[in-house]
Short mmCIF file of C-alpha atoms in Angstrom, two decimals:
data_model
loop_
_atom_site.label_atom_id
_atom_site.label_comp_id
_atom_site.label_asym_id
_atom_site.label_seq_id
_atom_site.Cartn_x
_atom_site.Cartn_y
_atom_site.Cartn_z
CA UNK A 1 249.36 181.06 86.83
CA UNK A 2 246.86 179.65 84.36
CA UNK A 3 245.32 181.94 81.81
CA UNK A 4 241.53 181.93 81.68
CA UNK A 5 240.02 181.79 78.20
CA UNK A 6 236.38 182.82 78.04
CA UNK A 7 234.07 180.61 75.99
CA UNK A 8 232.90 181.99 72.64
CA UNK A 9 229.35 180.82 71.99
CA UNK A 10 227.44 182.92 69.45
CA UNK A 11 223.93 183.87 70.55
CA UNK A 12 224.57 182.60 74.07
CA UNK A 13 222.59 183.51 77.16
CA UNK A 14 225.06 184.50 79.88
CA UNK A 15 224.88 185.49 83.57
CA UNK A 16 227.39 188.13 84.73
CA UNK A 17 228.70 189.62 87.95
CA UNK A 18 230.62 192.89 87.57
CA UNK A 19 232.16 194.58 90.61
CA UNK A 20 233.55 197.96 91.54
CA UNK A 21 237.23 197.98 92.49
CA UNK A 22 236.36 199.09 95.99
CA UNK A 23 233.52 197.14 97.54
CA UNK A 24 231.21 198.88 99.99
CA UNK A 25 230.76 202.07 97.97
CA UNK A 26 227.38 203.32 96.73
CA UNK A 27 228.75 204.67 93.44
CA UNK A 28 226.60 202.62 91.06
CA UNK A 29 223.26 203.63 92.58
CA UNK A 30 224.41 207.19 93.31
CA UNK A 31 225.42 207.57 89.64
CA UNK A 32 222.67 205.40 88.13
CA UNK A 33 221.92 208.01 85.43
CA UNK A 34 225.46 207.67 84.06
CA UNK A 35 225.31 203.87 84.23
CA UNK A 36 221.99 203.74 82.37
CA UNK A 37 223.35 206.08 79.68
CA UNK A 38 226.43 203.87 79.26
CA UNK A 39 224.30 200.75 78.86
CA UNK A 40 221.92 202.46 76.44
CA UNK A 41 224.77 203.76 74.22
CA UNK A 42 226.47 200.36 74.21
CA UNK A 43 223.25 198.54 73.26
CA UNK A 44 222.70 200.95 70.37
CA UNK A 45 226.20 200.27 69.10
CA UNK A 46 226.32 196.53 69.87
CA UNK A 47 222.81 195.18 70.57
CA UNK A 48 222.03 192.51 73.15
CA UNK A 49 218.91 191.47 75.05
CA UNK A 50 218.66 192.13 78.77
CA UNK A 51 216.86 189.18 80.34
CA UNK A 52 217.53 190.42 83.88
CA UNK A 53 219.57 193.17 85.47
CA UNK A 54 220.05 194.40 89.02
CA UNK A 55 222.33 197.22 90.11
CA UNK A 56 223.56 197.05 93.71
CA UNK A 57 225.64 199.83 95.28
CA UNK A 58 228.97 198.23 94.37
CA UNK A 59 228.20 195.48 91.85
CA UNK A 60 225.93 194.40 89.03
CA UNK A 61 224.29 191.08 88.18
CA UNK A 62 222.84 190.62 84.71
CA UNK A 63 221.58 187.97 82.32
CA UNK A 64 222.08 188.82 78.64
CA UNK A 65 221.22 187.05 75.41
CA UNK A 66 223.62 187.89 72.59
CA UNK A 67 222.51 188.18 68.95
CA UNK A 68 222.77 185.13 66.70
CA UNK A 69 226.29 184.81 65.38
CA UNK A 70 227.75 187.15 68.02
CA UNK A 71 229.78 185.90 71.00
CA UNK A 72 231.51 189.12 72.06
CA UNK A 73 230.22 190.09 75.49
CA UNK A 74 233.66 191.24 76.70
CA UNK A 75 233.74 194.21 74.33
CA UNK A 76 230.25 195.20 75.46
CA UNK A 77 231.22 195.15 79.14
CA UNK A 78 234.42 197.05 78.33
CA UNK A 79 232.37 199.73 76.55
CA UNK A 80 229.87 200.02 79.41
CA UNK A 81 232.65 200.38 81.97
CA UNK A 82 234.58 202.90 79.87
CA UNK A 83 231.51 205.01 79.10
CA UNK A 84 230.48 205.08 82.75
CA UNK A 85 233.98 206.08 83.87
CA UNK A 86 234.30 208.72 81.15
CA UNK A 87 230.91 210.23 81.99
CA UNK A 88 231.88 210.49 85.67
CA UNK A 89 235.14 212.18 84.72
CA UNK A 90 233.24 214.66 82.53
CA UNK A 91 230.62 215.28 85.21
CA UNK A 92 233.34 216.12 87.75
CA UNK A 93 235.55 218.11 85.36
CA UNK A 94 236.32 221.61 86.55
CA UNK A 95 235.39 224.33 84.01
CA UNK A 96 238.37 225.96 82.31
CA UNK A 97 240.79 223.13 83.01
CA UNK A 98 241.85 220.74 80.28
CA UNK A 99 242.71 218.01 80.61
CA UNK A 100 240.92 217.35 83.86
CA UNK A 101 243.14 216.39 86.76
CA UNK A 102 243.18 212.77 87.76
CA UNK A 103 240.26 212.18 90.14
CA UNK A 104 241.30 211.68 93.72
CA UNK A 105 238.00 210.32 95.00
CA UNK A 106 238.19 207.13 92.94
CA UNK A 107 240.01 204.18 94.54
CA UNK A 108 243.08 202.31 93.49
CA UNK A 109 242.84 198.53 93.87
CA UNK A 110 244.74 197.83 97.07
CA UNK A 111 243.52 194.35 98.01
CA UNK A 112 242.13 191.24 96.43
CA UNK A 113 243.11 189.04 93.57
CA UNK A 114 244.17 191.81 91.17
CA UNK A 115 245.81 194.20 93.63
CA UNK A 116 249.13 195.47 92.41
CA UNK A 117 248.62 194.22 88.87
CA UNK A 118 250.90 196.45 86.77
CA UNK A 119 250.70 199.21 89.39
CA UNK A 120 251.98 202.02 87.13
CA UNK A 121 249.61 201.25 84.26
CA UNK A 122 246.51 202.93 85.61
CA UNK A 123 248.19 206.26 86.35
CA UNK A 124 250.10 206.34 83.07
CA UNK A 125 246.88 205.71 81.14
CA UNK A 126 244.88 208.09 83.35
CA UNK A 127 242.73 205.17 84.53
CA UNK A 128 240.55 205.73 87.57
CA UNK A 129 240.33 202.17 88.91
CA UNK A 130 236.57 202.40 89.36
CA UNK A 131 235.94 198.83 88.19
CA UNK A 132 237.58 195.53 88.89
CA UNK A 133 239.40 194.66 85.70
CA UNK A 134 237.68 191.33 85.26
CA UNK A 135 234.11 190.09 85.59
CA UNK A 136 232.55 186.72 86.26
CA UNK A 137 230.42 184.98 83.65
CA UNK A 138 228.39 181.79 83.52
CA UNK A 139 226.84 180.45 80.31
CA UNK A 140 223.25 179.41 80.90
CA UNK A 141 222.78 175.68 80.28
CA UNK A 142 219.02 175.13 80.21
CA UNK A 143 215.62 176.56 81.20
CA UNK A 144 216.04 175.68 84.89
CA UNK A 145 219.45 177.36 84.98
CA UNK A 146 217.97 180.39 83.20
CA UNK A 147 215.10 180.79 85.69
CA UNK A 148 217.45 180.27 88.64
CA UNK A 149 219.70 183.11 87.47
CA UNK A 150 216.77 185.44 86.80
CA UNK A 151 215.59 184.81 90.36
CA UNK A 152 219.12 185.31 91.64
CA UNK A 153 219.21 188.79 90.06
CA UNK A 154 215.82 189.75 91.46
CA UNK A 155 216.54 188.37 94.93
CA UNK A 156 220.01 189.86 95.34
CA UNK A 157 218.92 193.15 97.01
CA UNK A 158 216.94 191.08 99.54
CA UNK A 159 219.91 188.80 100.21
CA UNK A 160 222.10 191.86 100.88
CA UNK A 161 219.49 193.27 103.26
CA UNK A 162 218.73 196.43 101.28
CA UNK A 163 214.99 195.65 101.05
CA UNK A 164 212.56 193.05 102.37
CA UNK A 165 210.85 192.41 99.02
CA UNK A 166 212.48 192.15 95.62
CA UNK A 167 210.02 194.61 94.08
CA UNK A 168 211.05 197.28 96.60
CA UNK A 169 214.53 197.66 95.07
CA UNK A 170 214.34 200.41 92.41
CA UNK A 171 217.36 199.34 90.33
CA UNK A 172 216.10 195.99 89.06
CA UNK A 173 214.57 194.64 85.87
CA UNK A 174 211.89 192.96 87.99
CA UNK A 175 209.78 196.12 87.56
CA UNK A 176 209.89 195.81 83.76
CA UNK A 177 208.92 192.14 84.00
CA UNK A 178 206.04 192.79 86.42
CA UNK A 179 204.74 195.56 84.10
CA UNK A 180 205.01 193.19 81.12
CA UNK A 181 203.06 190.49 82.98
CA UNK A 182 206.02 188.08 83.02
CA UNK A 183 206.20 188.08 86.81
CA UNK A 184 203.21 188.19 89.13
CA UNK A 185 203.11 191.46 91.15
CA UNK A 186 202.69 189.51 94.35
CA UNK A 187 206.07 187.84 93.70
CA UNK A 188 207.72 189.74 96.50
CA UNK A 189 208.63 187.24 99.20
CA UNK A 190 211.81 187.31 101.20
CA UNK A 191 214.69 184.92 100.88
CA UNK A 192 214.08 183.79 104.44
CA UNK A 193 210.57 182.75 103.48
CA UNK A 194 211.92 180.81 100.53
CA UNK A 195 209.45 182.54 98.26
CA UNK A 196 211.70 182.77 95.21
CA UNK A 197 210.09 179.88 93.38
CA UNK A 198 209.18 179.67 89.72
CA UNK A 199 208.41 183.25 88.87
CA UNK A 200 208.72 183.45 85.11
#
């Protein structure tokens, strides 16, 4: 099995896909307050620019720009995942019990590429298996690639059938960009209409 080595490009602009371990759950939108707090705390500790972000029920797409001289997006994602998981554990902790019992409502990875990877590790380390261990990243090559990935983030809730217009999905950076005048408010077509043209 080949070992993947992530590129290290300081100040890079990168598109990400980050998934829950168990697809089909609504955990990320149900617990959006905890996710936002995890992102906010991580950005205070290790700044990065959010060019686009969309939270779907079981996965996230984002475009980040890292600071000049900094190429470490993996630590940032690790911190976001850990903070989110920890905040859920604390939110569901029973008063008077310490340490909290291992959550039973969180899944163990049973299928897919990483199923069975060191099966005893998660329980021994009190891991909850909320997230897939890895994430997918793509370094943005040029302006066209950048705009295509912004549109991909915005359009994703439409593609999944959650809404008919991108601006109708509440967990998307498109609202920030419309408010800032970077995206026209009428930019709300459906994928079927092919209305995801140049929007930035």
